[in-house]
Tab-separated table of C-alpha atoms in Angstrom:
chain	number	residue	atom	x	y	z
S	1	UNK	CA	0.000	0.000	0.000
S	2	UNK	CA	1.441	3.588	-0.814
S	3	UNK	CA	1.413	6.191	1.577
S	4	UNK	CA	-1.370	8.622	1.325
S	5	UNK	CA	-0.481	12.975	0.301
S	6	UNK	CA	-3.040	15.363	0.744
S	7	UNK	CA	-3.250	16.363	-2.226
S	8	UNK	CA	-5.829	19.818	-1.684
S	9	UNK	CA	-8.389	21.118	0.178
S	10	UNK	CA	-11.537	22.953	-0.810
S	11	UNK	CA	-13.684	25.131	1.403
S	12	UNK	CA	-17.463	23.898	1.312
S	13	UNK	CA	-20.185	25.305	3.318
S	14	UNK	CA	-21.674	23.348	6.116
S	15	UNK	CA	-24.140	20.561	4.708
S	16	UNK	CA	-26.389	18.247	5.815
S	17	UNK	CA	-28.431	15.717	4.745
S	18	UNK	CA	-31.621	17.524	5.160
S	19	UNK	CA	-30.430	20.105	2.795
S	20	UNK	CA	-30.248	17.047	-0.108
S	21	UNK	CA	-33.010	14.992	1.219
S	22	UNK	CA	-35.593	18.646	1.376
S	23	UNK	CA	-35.102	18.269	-2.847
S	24	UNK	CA	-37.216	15.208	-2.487
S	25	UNK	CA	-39.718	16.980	-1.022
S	26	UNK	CA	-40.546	18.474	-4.051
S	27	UNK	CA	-41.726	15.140	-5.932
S	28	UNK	CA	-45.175	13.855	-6.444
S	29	UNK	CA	-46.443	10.529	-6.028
S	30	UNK	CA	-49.466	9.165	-8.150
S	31	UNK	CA	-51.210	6.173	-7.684
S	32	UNK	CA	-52.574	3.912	-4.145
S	33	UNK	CA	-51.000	0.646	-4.753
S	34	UNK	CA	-49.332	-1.633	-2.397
S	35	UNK	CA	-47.830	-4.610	-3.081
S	36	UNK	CA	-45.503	-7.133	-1.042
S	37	UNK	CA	-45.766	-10.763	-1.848
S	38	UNK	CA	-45.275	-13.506	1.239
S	39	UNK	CA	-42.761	-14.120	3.739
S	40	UNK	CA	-39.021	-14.684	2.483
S	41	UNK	CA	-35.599	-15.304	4.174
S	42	UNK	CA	-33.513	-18.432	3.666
S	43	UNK	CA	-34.406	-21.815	4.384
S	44	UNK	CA	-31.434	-22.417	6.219
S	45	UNK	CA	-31.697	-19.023	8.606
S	46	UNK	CA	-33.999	-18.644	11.110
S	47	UNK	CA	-34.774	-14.831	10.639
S	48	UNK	CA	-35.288	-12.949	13.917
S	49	UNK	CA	-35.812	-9.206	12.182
S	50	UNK	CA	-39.789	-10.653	12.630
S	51	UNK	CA	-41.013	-8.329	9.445
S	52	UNK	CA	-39.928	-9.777	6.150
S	53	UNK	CA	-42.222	-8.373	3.667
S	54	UNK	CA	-41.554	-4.741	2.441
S	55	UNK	CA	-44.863	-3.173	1.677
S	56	UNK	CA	-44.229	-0.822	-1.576
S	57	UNK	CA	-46.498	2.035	-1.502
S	58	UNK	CA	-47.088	4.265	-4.823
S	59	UNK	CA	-49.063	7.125	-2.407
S	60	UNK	CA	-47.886	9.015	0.491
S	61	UNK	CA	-48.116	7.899	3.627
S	62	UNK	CA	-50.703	9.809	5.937
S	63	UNK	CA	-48.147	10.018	8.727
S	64	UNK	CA	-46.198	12.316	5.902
S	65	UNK	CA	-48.301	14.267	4.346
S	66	UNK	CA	-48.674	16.614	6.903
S	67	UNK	CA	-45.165	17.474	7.442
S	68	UNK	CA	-42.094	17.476	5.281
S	69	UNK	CA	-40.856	14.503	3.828
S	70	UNK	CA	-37.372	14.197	3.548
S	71	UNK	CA	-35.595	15.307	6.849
S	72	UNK	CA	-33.362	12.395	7.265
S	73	UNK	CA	-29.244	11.490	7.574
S	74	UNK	CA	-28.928	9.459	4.487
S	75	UNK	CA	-29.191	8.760	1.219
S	76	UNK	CA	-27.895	6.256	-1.135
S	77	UNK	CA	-27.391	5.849	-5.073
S	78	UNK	CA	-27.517	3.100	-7.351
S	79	UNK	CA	-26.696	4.381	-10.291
S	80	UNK	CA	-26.476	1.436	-12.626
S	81	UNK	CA	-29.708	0.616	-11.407
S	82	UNK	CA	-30.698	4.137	-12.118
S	83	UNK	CA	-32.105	4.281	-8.429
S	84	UNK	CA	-31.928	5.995	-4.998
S	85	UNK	CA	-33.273	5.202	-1.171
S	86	UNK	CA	-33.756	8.049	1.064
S	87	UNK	CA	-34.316	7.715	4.533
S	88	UNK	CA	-38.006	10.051	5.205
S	89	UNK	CA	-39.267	12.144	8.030
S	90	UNK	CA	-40.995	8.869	9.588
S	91	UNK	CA	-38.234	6.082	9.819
S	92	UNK	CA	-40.703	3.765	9.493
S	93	UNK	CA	-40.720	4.838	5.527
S	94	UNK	CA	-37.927	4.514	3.122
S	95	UNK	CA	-38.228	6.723	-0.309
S	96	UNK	CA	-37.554	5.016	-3.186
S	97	UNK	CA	-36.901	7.129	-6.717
S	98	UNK	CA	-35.130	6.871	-10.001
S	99	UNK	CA	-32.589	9.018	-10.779
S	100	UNK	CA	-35.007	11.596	-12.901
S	101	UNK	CA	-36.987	11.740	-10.187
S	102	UNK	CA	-40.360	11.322	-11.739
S	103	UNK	CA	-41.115	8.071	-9.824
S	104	UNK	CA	-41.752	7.524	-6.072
S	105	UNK	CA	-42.697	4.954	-4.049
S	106	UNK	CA	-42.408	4.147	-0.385
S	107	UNK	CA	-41.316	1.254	1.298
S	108	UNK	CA	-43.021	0.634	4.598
S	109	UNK	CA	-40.245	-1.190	7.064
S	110	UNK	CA	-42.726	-2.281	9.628
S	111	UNK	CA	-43.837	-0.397	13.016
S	112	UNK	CA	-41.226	0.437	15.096
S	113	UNK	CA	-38.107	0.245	12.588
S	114	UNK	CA	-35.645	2.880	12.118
S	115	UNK	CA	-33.043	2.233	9.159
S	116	UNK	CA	-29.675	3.831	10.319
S	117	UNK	CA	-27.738	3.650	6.856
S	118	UNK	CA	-28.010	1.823	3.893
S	119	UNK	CA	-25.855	0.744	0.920
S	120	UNK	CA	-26.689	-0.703	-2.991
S	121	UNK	CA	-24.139	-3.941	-3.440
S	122	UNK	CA	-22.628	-3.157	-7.044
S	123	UNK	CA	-23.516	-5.998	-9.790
S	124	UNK	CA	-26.083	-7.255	-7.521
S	125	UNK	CA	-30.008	-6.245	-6.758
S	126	UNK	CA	-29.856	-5.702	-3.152
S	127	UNK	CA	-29.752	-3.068	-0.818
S	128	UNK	CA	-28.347	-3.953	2.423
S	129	UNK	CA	-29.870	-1.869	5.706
S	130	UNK	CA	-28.814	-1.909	9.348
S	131	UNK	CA	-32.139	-1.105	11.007
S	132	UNK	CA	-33.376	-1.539	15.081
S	133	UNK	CA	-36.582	-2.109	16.359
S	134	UNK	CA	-37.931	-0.076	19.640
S	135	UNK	CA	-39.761	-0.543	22.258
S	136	UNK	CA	-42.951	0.989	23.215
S	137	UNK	CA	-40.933	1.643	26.382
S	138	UNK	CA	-38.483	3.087	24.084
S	139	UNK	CA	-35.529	0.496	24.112
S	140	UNK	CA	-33.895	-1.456	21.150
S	141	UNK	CA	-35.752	-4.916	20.668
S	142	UNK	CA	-33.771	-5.755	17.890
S	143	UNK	CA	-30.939	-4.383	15.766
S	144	UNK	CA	-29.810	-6.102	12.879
S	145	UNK	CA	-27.930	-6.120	9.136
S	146	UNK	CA	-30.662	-6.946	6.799
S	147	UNK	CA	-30.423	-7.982	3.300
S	148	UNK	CA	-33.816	-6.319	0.828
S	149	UNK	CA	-34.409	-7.559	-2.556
S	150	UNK	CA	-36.294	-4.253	-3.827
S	151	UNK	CA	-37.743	-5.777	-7.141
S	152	UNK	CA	-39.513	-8.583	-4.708
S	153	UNK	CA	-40.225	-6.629	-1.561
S	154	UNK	CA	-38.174	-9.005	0.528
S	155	UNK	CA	-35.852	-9.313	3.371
S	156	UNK	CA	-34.467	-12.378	2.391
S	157	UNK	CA	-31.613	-12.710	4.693
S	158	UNK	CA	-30.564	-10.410	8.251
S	159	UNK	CA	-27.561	-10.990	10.776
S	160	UNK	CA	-28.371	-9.823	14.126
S	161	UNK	CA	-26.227	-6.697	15.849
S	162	UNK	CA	-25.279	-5.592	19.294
S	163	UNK	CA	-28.381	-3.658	20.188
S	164	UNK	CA	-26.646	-0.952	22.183
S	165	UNK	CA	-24.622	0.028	19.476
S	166	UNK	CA	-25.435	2.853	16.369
S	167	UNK	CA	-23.714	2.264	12.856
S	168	UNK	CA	-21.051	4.869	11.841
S	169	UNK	CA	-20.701	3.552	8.497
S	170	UNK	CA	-20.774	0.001	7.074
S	171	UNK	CA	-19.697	-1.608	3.657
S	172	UNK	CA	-20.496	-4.937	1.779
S	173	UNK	CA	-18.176	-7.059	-0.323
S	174	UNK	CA	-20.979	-8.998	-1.813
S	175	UNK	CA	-18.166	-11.529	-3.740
S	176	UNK	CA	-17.084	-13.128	-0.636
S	177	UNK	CA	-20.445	-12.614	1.297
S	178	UNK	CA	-18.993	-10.431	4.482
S	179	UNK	CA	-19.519	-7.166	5.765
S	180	UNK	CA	-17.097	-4.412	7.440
S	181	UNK	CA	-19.251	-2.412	10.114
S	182	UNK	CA	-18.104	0.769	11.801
S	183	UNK	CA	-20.316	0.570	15.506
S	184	UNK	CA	-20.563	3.160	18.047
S	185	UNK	CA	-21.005	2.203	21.511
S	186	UNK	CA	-21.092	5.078	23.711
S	187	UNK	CA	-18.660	6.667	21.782
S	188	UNK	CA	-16.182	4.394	21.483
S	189	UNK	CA	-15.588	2.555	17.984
S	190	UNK	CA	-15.133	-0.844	17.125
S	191	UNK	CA	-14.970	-1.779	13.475
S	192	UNK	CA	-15.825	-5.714	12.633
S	193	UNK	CA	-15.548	-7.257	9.712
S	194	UNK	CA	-18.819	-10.193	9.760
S	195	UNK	CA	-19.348	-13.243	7.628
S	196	UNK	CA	-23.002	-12.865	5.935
S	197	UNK	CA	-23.094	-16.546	5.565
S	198	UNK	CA	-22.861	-17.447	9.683
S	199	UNK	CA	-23.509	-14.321	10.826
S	200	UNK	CA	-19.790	-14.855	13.191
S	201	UNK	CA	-17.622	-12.033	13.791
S	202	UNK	CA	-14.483	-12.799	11.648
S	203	UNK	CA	-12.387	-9.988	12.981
S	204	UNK	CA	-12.549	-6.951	15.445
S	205	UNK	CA	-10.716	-3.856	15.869
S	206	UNK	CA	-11.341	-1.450	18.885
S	207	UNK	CA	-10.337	2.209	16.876
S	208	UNK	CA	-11.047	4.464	20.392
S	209	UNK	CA	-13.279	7.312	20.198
S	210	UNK	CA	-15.654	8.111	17.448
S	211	UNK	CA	-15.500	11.842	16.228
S	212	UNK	CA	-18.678	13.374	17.430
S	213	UNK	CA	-18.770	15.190	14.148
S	214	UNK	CA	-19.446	12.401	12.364
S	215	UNK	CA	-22.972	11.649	11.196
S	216	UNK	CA	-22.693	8.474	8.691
S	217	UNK	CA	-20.299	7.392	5.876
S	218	UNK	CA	-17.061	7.387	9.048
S	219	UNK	CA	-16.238	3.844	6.674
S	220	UNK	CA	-15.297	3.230	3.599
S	221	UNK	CA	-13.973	-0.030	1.743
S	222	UNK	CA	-11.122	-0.482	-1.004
S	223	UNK	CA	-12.041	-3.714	-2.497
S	224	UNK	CA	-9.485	-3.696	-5.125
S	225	UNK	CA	-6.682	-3.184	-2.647
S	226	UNK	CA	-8.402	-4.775	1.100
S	227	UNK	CA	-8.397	-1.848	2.991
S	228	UNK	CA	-10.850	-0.726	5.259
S	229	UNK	CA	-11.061	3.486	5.999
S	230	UNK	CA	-12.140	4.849	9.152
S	231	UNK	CA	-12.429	8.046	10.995
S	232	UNK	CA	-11.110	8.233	14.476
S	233	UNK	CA	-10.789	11.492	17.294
S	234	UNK	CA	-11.201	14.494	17.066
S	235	UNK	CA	-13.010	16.732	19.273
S	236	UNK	CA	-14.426	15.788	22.831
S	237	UNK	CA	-12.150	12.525	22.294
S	238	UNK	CA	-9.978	11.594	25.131
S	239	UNK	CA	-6.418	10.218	24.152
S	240	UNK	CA	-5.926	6.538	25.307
S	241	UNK	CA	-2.799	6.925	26.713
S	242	UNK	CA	-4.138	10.020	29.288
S	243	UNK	CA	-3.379	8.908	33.095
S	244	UNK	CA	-6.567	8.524	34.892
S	245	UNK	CA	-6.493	11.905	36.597
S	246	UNK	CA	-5.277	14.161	33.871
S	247	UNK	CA	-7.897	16.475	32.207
S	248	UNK	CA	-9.123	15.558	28.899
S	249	UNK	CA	-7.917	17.090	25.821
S	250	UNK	CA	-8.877	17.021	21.598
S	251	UNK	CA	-7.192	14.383	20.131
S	252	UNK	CA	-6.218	15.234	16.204
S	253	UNK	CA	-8.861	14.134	14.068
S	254	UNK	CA	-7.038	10.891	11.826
S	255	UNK	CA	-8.286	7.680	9.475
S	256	UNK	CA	-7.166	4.786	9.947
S	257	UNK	CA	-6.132	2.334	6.831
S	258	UNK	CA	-6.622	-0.951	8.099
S	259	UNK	CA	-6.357	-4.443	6.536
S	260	UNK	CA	-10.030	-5.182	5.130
S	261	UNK	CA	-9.104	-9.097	6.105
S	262	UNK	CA	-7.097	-9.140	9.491
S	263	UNK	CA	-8.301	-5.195	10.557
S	264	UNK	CA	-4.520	-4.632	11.467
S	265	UNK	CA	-3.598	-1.210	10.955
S	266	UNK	CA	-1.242	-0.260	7.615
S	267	UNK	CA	-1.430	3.809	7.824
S	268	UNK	CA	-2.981	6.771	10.041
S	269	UNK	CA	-3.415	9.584	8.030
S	270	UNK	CA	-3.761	12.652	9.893
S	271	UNK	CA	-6.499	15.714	9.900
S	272	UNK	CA	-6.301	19.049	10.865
S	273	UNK	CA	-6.416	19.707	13.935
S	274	UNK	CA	-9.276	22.135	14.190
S	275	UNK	CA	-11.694	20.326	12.090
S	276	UNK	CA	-13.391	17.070	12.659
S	277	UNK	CA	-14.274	14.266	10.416
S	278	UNK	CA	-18.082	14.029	9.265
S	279	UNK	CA	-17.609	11.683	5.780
S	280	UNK	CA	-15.600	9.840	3.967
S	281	UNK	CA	-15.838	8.812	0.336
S	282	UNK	CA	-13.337	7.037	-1.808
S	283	UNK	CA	-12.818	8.000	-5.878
S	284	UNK	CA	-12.318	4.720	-6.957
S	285	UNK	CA	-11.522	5.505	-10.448
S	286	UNK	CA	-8.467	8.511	-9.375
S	287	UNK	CA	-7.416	6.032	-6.385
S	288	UNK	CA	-8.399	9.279	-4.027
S	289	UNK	CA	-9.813	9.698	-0.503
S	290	UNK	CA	-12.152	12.199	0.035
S	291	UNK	CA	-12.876	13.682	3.738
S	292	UNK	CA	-15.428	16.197	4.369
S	293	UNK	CA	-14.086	17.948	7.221
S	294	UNK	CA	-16.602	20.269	9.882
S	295	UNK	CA	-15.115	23.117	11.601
S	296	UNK	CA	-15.371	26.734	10.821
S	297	UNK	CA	-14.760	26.600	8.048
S	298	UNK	CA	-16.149	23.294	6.701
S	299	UNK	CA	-13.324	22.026	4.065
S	300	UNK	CA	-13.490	19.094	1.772
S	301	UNK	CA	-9.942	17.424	1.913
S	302	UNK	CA	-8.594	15.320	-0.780
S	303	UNK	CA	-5.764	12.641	-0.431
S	304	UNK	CA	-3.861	11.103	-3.295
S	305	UNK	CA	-1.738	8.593	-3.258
């Protein structure tokens, strides 16, 4: 692996995912179908997520029409598929467009669920999700990594996840049927690499404190070269190293390269010091790392190797 130059930076204003999702908003849906055919999943996998029909509306939901649409963290492309999901205002409701953006439907997850990030597998027709299931009481029933067929309005396959922890990012190399999550736990990161097929952890890497700028997308996956990208420190982080009784202090915002197989760590590239890390992205094609830094001002950093 070469060693990583930042190569420039460019000076963005702050952005959020409202601010993409709120062009949504703007769409129409026709129509008052829903369709979903039976119960799915794999014969040899007892599914606990306990919905496994997606229920594909061509209306608005009621709960939605009353209230802007699109106010949520995420949203994800396929563009050879000539699609996109969007998380709504209800997390109970995924959007789901093409690219024009003359076609919506809605995909009702089942009471209860809230879909933390999502992500199309390339070359394949599913979406993978990692969704949770409350409470009425307001705890976490459930959290798992679900697999959705779209076309059939299926889950047809979901490994279950710690339910005290929040995704930070997530990736899935659909060839050798495993998945590299980021999880937050309190603010403190593990990232674990977990075989779709058993649902067993095959590696695990604690990584310290998450950035508490970061929203999703703190993970990102080189296939062609095994590594594994994630964002570590920043501010409010507390070094590990500290003695018990010393104050707290800013750690420098970094990512980590890591082995996508073994998690070891190959590289730490380092931030700036007054910003903190809210995305990362990787530009396959240029062999680039992008970083889309928050602090005042918001920068978009770009590393070359």
């Amino acid at each position: 692996m070469g060693p990583f130059r930042r190569s420039r930076f460019f000076y963005a204003p702050r952005m959020r995912g409202a601010v993409f999702l709120s062009i949504l908003s703007l769409l129409g849906a026709q129509g008052c179908a829903t369709s979903g055919p039976g119960s799915g999943g794999r014969a040899d996998r007892d599914l606990s997520w306990p919905y496994n029909n997606l229920a594909v509306q061509t209306q608005t939901p009621p709960v939605l029409t009353t209230q802007s649409r699109f106010l949520g963290n995420w949203m994800v492309v396929d563009e050879p598929g000539g699609r996109m999901l969007v998380e709504s205002s209800d997390p109970r409701f995924l959007g789901l467009s093409d690219l024009s953006g003359r076609s919506m439907r809605f995909l009702d997850m089942g009471p209860g669920t809230v879909i933390e990030d999502a992500t199309f597998v390339e070359r394949a027709r599913s979406v993978f999700l990692v969704g949770s299931i409350a409470s009425t009481g307001g705890g976490i029933l459930i959290r798992a990594l679900l697999e959705a067929d779209l076309d059939l309005g299926l889950i047809v396959d979901s490994v279950t996840l710690d339910p005290d922890g929040v995704t930070r990012g997530f990736a899935v190399d659909a060839s050798r049927r495993r998945a590299v999550l980021y999880e937050d736990r309190n603010g403190t990161g593990r990232v674990v690499v977990l075989d779709l097929y058993t649902g067993a952890e095959r590696a695990v890497r604690e990584v310290g404190h998450v950035p508490v700028t970061l929203s999703r997308r703190g993970l990102a996956l080189d296939l062609e070269r095994s590594e594994v990208f994630c964002a570590v420190g920043g501010f409010g982080a507390r070094h590990d190293f500290l003695p018990v009784d010393a104050a707290g202090e800013d750690t420098p915002s970094a990512v980590l390269v890591l082995n996508a197989d073994s998690l070891t760590v190959e590289a730490t590239i380092p931030m700036p010091r007054a910003a903190g890390v809210r995305r990362l992205g990787l530009d396959r094609d240029s062999d680039r790392l992008v970083v889309l830094l928050e602090g005042i001002p918001s920068r978009i950093a770009v590393f070359g190797r």
